[in-house]
Coordinates of C-alpha atoms in Angstrom, one line a residue:
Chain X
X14 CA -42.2 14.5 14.7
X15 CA -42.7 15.8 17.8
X16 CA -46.1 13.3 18.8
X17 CA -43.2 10.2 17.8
X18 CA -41.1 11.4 20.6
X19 CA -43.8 9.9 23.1
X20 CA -42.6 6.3 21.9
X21 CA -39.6 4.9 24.0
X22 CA -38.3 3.3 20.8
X23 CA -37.9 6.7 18.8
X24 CA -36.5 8.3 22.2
X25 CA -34.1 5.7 22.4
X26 CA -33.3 5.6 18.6
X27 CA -32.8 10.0 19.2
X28 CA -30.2 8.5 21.6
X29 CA -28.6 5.9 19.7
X30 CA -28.3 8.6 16.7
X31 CA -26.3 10.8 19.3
X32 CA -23.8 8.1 20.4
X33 CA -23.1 6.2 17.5
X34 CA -22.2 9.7 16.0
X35 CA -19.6 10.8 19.0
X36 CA -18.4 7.5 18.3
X37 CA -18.2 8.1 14.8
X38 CA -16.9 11.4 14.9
X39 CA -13.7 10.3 16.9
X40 CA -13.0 6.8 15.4
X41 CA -14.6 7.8 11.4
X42 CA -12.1 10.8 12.0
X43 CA -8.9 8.5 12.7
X44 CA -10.5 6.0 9.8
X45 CA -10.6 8.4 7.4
X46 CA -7.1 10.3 8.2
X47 CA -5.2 7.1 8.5
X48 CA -6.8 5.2 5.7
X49 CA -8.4 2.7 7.7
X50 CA -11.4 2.2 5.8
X51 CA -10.6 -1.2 4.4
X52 CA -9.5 -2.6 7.4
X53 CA -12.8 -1.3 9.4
X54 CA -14.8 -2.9 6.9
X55 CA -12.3 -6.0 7.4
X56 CA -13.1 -6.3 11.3
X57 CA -16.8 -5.6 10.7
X58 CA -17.3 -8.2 8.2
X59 CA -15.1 -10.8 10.5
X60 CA -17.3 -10.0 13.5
X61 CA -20.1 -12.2 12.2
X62 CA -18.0 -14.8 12.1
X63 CA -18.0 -14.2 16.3
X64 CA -21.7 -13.9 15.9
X65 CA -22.4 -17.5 13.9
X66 CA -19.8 -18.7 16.6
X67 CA -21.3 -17.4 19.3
X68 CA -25.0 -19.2 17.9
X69 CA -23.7 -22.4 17.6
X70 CA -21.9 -22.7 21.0
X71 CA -25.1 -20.6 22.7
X72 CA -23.3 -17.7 24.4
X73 CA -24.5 -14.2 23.5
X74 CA -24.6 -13.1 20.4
X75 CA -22.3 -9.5 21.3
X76 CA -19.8 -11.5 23.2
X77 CA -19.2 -13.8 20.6
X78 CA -19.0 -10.8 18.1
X79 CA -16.6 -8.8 20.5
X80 CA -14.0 -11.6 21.1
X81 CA -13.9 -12.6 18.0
X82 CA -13.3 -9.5 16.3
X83 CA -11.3 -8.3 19.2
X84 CA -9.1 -11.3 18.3
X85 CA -9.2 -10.2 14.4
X86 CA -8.3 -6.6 15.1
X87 CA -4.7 -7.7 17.0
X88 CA -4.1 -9.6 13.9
X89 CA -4.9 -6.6 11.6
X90 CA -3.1 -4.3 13.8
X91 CA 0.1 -6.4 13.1
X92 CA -0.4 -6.9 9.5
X93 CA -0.8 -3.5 9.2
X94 CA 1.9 -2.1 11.2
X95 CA 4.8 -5.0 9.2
X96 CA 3.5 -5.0 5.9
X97 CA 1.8 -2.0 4.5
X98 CA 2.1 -3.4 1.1
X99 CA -0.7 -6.6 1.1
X100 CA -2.3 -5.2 4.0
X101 CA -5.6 -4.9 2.4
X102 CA -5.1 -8.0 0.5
X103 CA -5.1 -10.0 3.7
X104 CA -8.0 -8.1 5.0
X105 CA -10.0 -8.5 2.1
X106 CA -9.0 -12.2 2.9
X107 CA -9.9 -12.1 6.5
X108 CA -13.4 -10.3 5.7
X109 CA -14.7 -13.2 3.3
X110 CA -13.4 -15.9 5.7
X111 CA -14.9 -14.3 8.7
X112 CA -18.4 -13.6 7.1
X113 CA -18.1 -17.2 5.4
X114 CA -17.8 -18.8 9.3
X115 CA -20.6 -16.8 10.6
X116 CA -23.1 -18.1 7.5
X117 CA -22.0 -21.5 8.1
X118 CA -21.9 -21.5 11.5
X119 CA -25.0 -20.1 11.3
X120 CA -26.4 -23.1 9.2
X121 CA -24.9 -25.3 11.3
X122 CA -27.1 -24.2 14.4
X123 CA -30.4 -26.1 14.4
X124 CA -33.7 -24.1 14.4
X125 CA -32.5 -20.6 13.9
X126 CA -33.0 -18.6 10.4
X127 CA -30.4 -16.1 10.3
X128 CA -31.6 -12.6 9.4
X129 CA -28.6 -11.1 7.5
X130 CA -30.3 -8.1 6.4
X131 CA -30.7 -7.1 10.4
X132 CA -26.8 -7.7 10.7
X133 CA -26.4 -5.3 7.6
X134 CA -28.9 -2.3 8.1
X135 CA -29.2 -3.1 12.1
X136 CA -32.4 -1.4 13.6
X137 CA -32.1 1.4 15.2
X138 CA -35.8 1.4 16.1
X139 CA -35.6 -1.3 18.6
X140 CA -32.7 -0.8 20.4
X141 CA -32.1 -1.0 24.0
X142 CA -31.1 0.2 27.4
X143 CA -28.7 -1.7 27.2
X144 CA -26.9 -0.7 24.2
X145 CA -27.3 2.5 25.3
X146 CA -25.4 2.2 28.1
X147 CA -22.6 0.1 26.0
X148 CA -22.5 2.8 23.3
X149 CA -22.1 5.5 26.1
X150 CA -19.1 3.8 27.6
X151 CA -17.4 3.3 24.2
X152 CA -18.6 7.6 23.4
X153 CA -16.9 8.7 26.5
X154 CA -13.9 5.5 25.9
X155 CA -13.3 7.1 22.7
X156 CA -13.5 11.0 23.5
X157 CA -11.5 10.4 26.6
X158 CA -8.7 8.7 24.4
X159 CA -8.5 11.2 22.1
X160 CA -8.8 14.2 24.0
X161 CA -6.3 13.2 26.6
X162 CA -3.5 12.0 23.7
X163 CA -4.5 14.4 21.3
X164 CA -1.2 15.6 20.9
X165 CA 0.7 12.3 20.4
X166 CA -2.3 11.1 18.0
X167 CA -1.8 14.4 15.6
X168 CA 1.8 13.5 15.5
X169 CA 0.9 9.4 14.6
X170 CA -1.6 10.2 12.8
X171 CA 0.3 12.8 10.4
X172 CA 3.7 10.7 9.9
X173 CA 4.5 7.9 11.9
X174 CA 8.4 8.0 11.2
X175 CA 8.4 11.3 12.4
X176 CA 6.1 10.5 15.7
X177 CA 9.1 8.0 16.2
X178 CA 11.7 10.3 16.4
X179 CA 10.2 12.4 19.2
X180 CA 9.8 9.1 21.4
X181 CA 5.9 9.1 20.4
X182 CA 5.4 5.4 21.8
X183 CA 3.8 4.6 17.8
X184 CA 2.9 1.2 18.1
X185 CA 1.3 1.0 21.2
X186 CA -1.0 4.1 19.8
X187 CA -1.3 2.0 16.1
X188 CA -3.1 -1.1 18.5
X189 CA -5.2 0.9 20.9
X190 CA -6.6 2.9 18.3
X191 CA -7.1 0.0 15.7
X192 CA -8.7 -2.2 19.2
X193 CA -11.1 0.7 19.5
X194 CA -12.0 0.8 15.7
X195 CA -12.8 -3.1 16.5
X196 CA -14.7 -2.1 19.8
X197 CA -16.8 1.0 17.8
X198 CA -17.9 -1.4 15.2
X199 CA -18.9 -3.9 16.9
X200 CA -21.1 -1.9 19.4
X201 CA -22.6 -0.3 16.7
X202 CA -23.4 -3.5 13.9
X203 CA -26.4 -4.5 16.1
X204 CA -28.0 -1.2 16.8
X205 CA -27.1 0.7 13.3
X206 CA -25.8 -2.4 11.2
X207 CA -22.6 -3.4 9.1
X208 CA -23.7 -0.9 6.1
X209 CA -23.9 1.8 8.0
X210 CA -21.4 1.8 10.3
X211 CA -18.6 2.1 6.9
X212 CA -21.1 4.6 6.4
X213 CA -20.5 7.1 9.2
X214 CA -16.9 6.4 9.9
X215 CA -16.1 7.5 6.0
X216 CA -18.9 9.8 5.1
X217 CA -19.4 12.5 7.3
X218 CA -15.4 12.7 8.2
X219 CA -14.5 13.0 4.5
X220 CA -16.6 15.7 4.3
X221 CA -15.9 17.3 7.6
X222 CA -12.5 17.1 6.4
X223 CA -12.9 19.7 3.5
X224 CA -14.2 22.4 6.4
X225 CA -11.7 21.7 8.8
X226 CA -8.4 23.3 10.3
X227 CA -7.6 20.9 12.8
X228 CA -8.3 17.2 13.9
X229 CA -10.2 18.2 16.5
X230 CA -12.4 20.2 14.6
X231 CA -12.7 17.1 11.7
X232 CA -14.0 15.0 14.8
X233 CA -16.1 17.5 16.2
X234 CA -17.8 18.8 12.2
X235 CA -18.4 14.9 11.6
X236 CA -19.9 14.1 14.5
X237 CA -22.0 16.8 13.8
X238 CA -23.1 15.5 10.5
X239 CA -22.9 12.4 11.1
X240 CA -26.2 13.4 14.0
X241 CA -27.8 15.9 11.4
X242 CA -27.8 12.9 9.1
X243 CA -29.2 10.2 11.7
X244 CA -31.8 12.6 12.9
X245 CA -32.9 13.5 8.9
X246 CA -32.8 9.8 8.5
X247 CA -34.8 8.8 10.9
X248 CA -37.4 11.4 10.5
X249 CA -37.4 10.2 6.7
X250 CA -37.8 6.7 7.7
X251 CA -40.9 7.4 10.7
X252 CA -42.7 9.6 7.6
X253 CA -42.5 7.4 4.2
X254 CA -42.5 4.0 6.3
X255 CA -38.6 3.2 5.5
X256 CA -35.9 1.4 6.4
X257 CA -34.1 3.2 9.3
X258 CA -30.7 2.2 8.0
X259 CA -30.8 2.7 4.5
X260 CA -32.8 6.0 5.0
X261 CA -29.6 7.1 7.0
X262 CA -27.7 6.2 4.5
X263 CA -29.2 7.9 1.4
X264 CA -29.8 11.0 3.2
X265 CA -25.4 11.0 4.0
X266 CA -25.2 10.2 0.8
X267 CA -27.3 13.2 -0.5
X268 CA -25.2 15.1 1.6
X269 CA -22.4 14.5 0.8
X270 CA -23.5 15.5 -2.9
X271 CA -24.8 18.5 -2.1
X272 CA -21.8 19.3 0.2
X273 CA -19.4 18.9 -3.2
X274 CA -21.2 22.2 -4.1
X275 CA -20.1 24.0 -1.5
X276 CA -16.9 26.0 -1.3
X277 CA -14.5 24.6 1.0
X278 CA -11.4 25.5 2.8
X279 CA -8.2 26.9 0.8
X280 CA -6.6 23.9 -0.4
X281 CA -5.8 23.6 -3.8
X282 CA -5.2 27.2 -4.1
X283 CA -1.3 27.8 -3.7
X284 CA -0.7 31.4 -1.4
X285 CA 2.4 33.6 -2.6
Chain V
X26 CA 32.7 12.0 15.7
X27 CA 29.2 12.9 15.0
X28 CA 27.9 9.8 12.9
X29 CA 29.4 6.8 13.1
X30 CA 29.1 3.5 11.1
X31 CA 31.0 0.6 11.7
X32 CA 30.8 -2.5 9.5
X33 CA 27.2 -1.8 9.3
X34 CA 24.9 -4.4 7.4
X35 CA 21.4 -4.1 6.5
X36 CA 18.6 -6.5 4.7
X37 CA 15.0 -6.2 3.9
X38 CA 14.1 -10.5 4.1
X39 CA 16.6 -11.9 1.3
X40 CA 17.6 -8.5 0.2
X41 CA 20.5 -7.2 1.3
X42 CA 20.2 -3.5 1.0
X43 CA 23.6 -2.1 2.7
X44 CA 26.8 -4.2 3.4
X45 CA 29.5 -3.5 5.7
X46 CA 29.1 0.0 5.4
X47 CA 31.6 2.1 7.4
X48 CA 32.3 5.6 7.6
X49 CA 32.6 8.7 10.1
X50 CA 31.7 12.0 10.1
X51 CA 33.3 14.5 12.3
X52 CA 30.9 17.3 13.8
X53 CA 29.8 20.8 11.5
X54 CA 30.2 18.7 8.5
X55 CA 27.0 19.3 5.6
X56 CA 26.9 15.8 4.3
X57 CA 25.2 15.3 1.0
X58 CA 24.1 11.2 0.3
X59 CA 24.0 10.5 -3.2
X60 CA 23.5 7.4 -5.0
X61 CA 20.8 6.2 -7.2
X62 CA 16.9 4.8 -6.2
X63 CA 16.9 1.8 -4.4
X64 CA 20.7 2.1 -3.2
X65 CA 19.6 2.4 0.2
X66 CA 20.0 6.5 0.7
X67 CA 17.2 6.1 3.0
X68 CA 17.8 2.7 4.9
X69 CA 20.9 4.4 5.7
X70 CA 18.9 7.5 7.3
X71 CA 16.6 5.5 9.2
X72 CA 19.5 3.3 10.8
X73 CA 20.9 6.5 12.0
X74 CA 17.9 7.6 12.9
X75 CA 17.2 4.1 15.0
X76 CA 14.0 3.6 13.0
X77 CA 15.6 0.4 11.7
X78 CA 18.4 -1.7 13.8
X79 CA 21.3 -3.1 11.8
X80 CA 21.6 -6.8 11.2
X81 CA 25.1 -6.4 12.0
X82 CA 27.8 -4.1 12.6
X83 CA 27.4 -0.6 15.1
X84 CA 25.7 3.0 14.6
X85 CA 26.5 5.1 16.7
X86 CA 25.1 9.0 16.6
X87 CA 26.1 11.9 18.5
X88 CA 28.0 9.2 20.8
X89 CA 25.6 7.5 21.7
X90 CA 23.1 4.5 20.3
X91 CA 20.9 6.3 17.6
X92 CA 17.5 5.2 20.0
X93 CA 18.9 7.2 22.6
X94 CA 20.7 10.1 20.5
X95 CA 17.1 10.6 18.2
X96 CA 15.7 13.2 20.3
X97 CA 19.0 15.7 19.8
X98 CA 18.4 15.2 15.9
X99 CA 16.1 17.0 13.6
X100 CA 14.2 14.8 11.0
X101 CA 12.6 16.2 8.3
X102 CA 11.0 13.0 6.5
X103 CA 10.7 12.5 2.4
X104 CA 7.9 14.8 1.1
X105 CA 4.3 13.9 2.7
X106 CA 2.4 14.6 -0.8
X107 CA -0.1 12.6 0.9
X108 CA -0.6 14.6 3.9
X109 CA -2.2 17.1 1.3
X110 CA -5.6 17.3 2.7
X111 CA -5.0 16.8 6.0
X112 CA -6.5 19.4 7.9
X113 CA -3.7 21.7 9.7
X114 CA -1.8 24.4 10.2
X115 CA 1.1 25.6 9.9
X116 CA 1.7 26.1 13.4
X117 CA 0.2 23.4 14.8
X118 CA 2.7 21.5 12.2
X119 CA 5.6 23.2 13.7
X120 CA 4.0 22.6 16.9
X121 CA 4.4 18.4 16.5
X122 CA 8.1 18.9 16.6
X123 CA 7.5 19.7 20.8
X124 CA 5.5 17.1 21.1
X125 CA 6.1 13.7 22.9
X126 CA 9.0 15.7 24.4
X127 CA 7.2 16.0 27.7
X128 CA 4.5 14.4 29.4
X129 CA 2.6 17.4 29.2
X130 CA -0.6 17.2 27.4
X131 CA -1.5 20.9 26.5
X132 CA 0.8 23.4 24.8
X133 CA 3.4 25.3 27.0
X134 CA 4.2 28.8 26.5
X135 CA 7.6 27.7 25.7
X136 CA 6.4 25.2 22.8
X137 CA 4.6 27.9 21.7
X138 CA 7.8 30.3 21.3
X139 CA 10.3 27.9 20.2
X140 CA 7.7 27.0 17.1
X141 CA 7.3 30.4 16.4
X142 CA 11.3 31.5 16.4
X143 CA 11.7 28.4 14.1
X144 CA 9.1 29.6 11.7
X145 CA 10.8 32.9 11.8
X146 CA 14.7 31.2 10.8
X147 CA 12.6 29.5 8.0
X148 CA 10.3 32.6 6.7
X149 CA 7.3 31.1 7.8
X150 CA 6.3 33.0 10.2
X151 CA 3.5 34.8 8.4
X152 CA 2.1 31.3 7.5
X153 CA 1.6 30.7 10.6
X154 CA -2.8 30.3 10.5
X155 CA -2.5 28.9 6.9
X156 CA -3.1 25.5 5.9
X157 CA -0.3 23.1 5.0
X158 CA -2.4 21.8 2.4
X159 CA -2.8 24.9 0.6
X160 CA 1.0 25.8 0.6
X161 CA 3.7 25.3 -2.5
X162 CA 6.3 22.7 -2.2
X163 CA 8.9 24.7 -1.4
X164 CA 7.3 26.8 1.6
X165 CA 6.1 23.1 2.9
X166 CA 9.5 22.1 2.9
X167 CA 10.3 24.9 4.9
X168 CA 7.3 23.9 7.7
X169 CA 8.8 20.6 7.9
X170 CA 12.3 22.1 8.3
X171 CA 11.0 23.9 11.3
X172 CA 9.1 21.8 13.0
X173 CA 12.7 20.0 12.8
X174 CA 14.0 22.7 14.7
X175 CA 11.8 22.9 17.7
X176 CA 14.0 21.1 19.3
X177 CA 16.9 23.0 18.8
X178 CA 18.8 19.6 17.5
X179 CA 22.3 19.4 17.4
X180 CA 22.3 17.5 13.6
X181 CA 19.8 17.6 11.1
X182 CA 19.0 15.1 9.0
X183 CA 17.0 15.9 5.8
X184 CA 15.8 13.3 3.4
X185 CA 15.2 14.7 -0.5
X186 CA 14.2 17.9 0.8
X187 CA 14.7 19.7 -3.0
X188 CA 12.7 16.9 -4.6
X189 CA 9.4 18.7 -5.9
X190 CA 10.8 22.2 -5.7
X191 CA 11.9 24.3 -8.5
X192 CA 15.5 25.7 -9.0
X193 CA 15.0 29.0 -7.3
X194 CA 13.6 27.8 -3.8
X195 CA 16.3 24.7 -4.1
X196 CA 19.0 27.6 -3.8
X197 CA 17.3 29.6 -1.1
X198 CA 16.8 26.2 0.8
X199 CA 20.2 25.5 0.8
X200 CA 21.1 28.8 1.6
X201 CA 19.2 28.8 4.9
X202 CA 21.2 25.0 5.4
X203 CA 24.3 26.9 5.2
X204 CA 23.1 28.6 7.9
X205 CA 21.6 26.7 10.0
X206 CA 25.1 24.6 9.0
X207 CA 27.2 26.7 11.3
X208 CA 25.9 25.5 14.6
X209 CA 24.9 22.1 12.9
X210 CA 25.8 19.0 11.3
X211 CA 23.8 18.6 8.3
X212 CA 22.8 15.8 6.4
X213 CA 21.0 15.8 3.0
X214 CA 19.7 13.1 1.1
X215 CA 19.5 13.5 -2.8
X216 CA 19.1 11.9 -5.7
X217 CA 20.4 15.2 -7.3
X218 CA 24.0 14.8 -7.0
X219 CA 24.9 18.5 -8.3
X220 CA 22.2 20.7 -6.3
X221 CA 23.5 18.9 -2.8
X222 CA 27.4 18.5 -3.6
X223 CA 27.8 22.3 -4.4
X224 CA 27.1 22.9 -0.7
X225 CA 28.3 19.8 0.8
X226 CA 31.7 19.7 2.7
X227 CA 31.4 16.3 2.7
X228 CA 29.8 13.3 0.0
X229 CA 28.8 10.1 1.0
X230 CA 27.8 7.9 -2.1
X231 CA 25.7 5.1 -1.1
X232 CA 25.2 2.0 -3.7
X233 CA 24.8 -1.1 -1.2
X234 CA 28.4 0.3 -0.4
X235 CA 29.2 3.5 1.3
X236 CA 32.0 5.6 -0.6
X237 CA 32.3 8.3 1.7
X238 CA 34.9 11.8 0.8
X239 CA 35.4 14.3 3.2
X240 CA 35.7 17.1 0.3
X241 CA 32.3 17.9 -1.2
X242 CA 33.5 16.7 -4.8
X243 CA 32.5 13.7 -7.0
X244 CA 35.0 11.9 -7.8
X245 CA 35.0 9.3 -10.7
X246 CA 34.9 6.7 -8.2
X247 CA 31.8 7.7 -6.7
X248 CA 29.9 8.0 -10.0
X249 CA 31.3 4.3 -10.7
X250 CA 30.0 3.3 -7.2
X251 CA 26.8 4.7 -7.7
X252 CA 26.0 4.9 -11.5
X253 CA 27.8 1.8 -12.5
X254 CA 30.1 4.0 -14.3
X255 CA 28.0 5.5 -16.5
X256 CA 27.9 9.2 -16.1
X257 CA 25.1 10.2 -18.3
X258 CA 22.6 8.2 -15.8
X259 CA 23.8 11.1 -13.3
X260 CA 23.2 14.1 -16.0
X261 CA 19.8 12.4 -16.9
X262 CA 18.7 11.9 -13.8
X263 CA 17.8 8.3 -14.2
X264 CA 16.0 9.0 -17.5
X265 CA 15.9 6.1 -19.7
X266 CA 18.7 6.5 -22.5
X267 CA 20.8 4.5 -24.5
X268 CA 24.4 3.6 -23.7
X269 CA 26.6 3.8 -26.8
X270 CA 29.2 1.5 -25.8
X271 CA 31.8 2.1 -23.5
X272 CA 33.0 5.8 -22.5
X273 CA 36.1 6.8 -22.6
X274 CA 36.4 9.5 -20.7
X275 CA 34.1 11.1 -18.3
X276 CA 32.2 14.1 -18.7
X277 CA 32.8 13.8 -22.5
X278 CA 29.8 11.1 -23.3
X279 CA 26.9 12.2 -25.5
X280 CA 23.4 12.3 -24.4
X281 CA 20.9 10.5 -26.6

């Protein structure tokens, strides 16, 4: 492994590995806990839409991708705080829609094949400085957020009437955080792809959360599998010629298997 | 007056859920709210509780609008069954009921001791490092009590806190209510009408209407109100039966 670190590409991929799992560890945390899984998928899906968009009217591809699903996610963030009920009915309806307009879109703009399987399992062998520099920003965005509000958040997070009660300003924290689940996913789709991005918000965060005693520690024991499992994944992928992706995503998904084995913390077990 | 409601009306869309509901309830009372699933028990709590604003009519709470009375109340929501696996402690439970008090970020010393001397008044101080996950019903209940008194609230509000509990801890719960009920007003929502009213000094009975008594009895009224007159719905608990015509007198109908 170590004679592949001389490329730039697998340096860079090391890197993108690290960021898109802060990233994940934070937002995959707040996913998970708040059972926002459906509605990540929703704005990840309706962010192509942005991208066939964004071919057909020739602006770049990430803007187009951004505002559209920065758009999307105020929507969703409505829905979601009104009408628990059909919430994921309307995002399932928003996902097809959205991912319907980016295909045709896509058709409609002359002389370019779309690659949808790079949209699903990204490449995180060719990306660049300057996704770097964008995932950083969102890393230390998302960190930041949590960190400084990490109080507030716990109380959101765990029961929203309550967090009301004790002048916890709830819906402003319900749009910021769903806003940054838009911005995470978005940054992310080009460099690790749709597939995996669901990937590491759910899997290493459901697992962290059987070995955890706090938020916190859920964010920090995800992002730290969510990096054990890029890293494995990639070094899977240099070896047996693989998909980066999908080699990411089996190894998680071993992982978690294995991890059921394990014992975890106390719950379950009722103390006297 | 501690709780007021004046002519208050409430709908969810088309459905009108309370109507012109008015009562008043004078400080140090317990209040027990009875009334049947879907009678709007908990409407009712979240209009005092400003979560909800009434489409017409006035609540007013501790004399003031309920929005700017909530921090001086203690709120311990329905049972958060699904908050099984989150990953916290007990503590740090208790701990949320200090937060968004002040702008300050980290935990205070003071946070820190009022959590703890509520955890004692609830017996859960030995819990303290143990996950809320991996606690019974009725010790839960107990967390959530005290992280409703980190505040040191002057009414607290309790909505089916004996729900999933067995007989045993419901008694010892409502013992430490009594309590707690000497300093405090108390209100308890339940759809068990004979746990709550054999505390309460006070029954409010809550069917779209508000039959409210200031003696914690039942009165045939009440059960008429809320159980549309028929009594065994209240000894059944809202298990399906079969009414055999009309009763004739109360308490003397036959479960089938």
């Amino acid at each position: 492994m170590i004679d592949a670190l001389q490329y730039d590409f697998m340096r860079n991929a090391i890197m993108a590995a690290l960021l898109a799992s802060a990233i994940c560890g934070v937002i995959g945390t707040l996913v998970v806990i708040k059972r926002f899984v459906i509605l990540a998928g929703g704005i990840a899906h309706a962010a192509y839409g942005g991208i066939g968009m964004a071919l057909y009217f020739g602006f770049p591809p990430r803007f187009g991708a951004i505002s559209f699903s920065f758009a999307v996610s105020l929507i969703l963030a409505r829905i979601t705080l009104l009408d628990r009920g059909r919430a994921d009915t309307i995002i399932g309806v928003i996902w097809a829609v959205g991912m319907a307009l980016g295909v045709v879109f896509a058709d409609l703009t002359p002389g370019y094949g779309v690659h949808l399987m790079s949209y699903l399992f990204g490449s995180i062998l060719s990306v660049s400085m300057i996704d770097l520099y964008l995932m950083g920003s969102i890393a230390l965005l998302t960190w930041g957020f949590f960190y400084w509000n990490y109080r507030s958040i716990l109380v959101y997070a765990y029961d929203e009437d309550f967090a009301r009660t004790r002048g916890i300003a709830v819906t402003l924290f319900h749009y910021v955080i769903v806003v940054m689940i838009s911005l995470s996913v978005v940054m992310l789709i080009r460099v690790v792809g749709l597939i995996l991005v669901i990937a590491l918000l759910t899997i290493p965060p459901y697992m962290a959360e059987r070995f955890s005693r706090s938020l916190m520690g859920m964010a920090v024991v995800s992002f730290a599998f969510s990096l054990l499992f890029c890293f494995l994944g990639l070094v899977v992928s240099y070896y047996l010629d693989l998909t980066s992706g999908a080699s990411i995503i089996l190894v998680a998904g071993g992982g978690y298997f294995l991890s059921r084995f394990l014992p975890g913390k106390e719950v379950g077990r009722i103390a006297k | 007056m501690d709780i007021i409601f004046d002519e208050v009306s409430f709908s969810y869309g088309h459905k009108k859920v309370l109507d012109q509901v008015a009562f008043r309830v004078p400080h140090g009372e317990f209040l027990a709210i009875i009334g049947p699933n879907g009678g709007g028990k908990t409407t009712l709590v979240k209009l005092a509780l400003g979560l909800l604003k009434p489409d017409s009519g006035k609540v007013s709470i501790l004399g003031d609008l309920p929005e700017r009375s909530v921090h001086r109340i203690g709120y311990v929501p329905q049972d958060l069954s699904q908050a099984e696996k989150f990953p916290i402690t007990v503590l740090d439970t208790v701990l949320m009921g200090r937060a968004g008090r002040s702008r300050r970020r980290s935990i205070q010393k003071e946070d820190r001791y009022k959590a703890l001397e509520a955890m004692e008044v609830m017996g859960v101080r030995d819990l303290e490092y143990s996950l809320v996950g991996s606690l019974s019903m009725g010790q839960r209940q107990r967390v959530m009590i005290a992280r409703a008194l980190t505040t040191d609230p002057e009414m607290l509000i309790l909505d089916e806190p004996t729900a999933s509990v067995d007989q045993d801890t419901q008694k010892s719960l409502y013992d430490n209510l009594l309590r707690l009920n000497r300093e405090k007003t108390i209100v308890v929502v339940s759809h068990d009408l004979f746990a709550v009213t054999s505390h309460a000094t006070a029954v409010a009975c809550v069917n779209r209407k508000v039959c409210y008594h200031s003696e914690g009895e039942i009165k045939p009224e009440m059960l008429e109100l809320a159980y549309g007159a028929c009594p065994v719905e209240l000894i059944a608990h809202g298990l399906p039966h079969r009414v055999l015509g009309k009763h004739s007198e109360k308490g003397e109908t036959s479960d089938d």
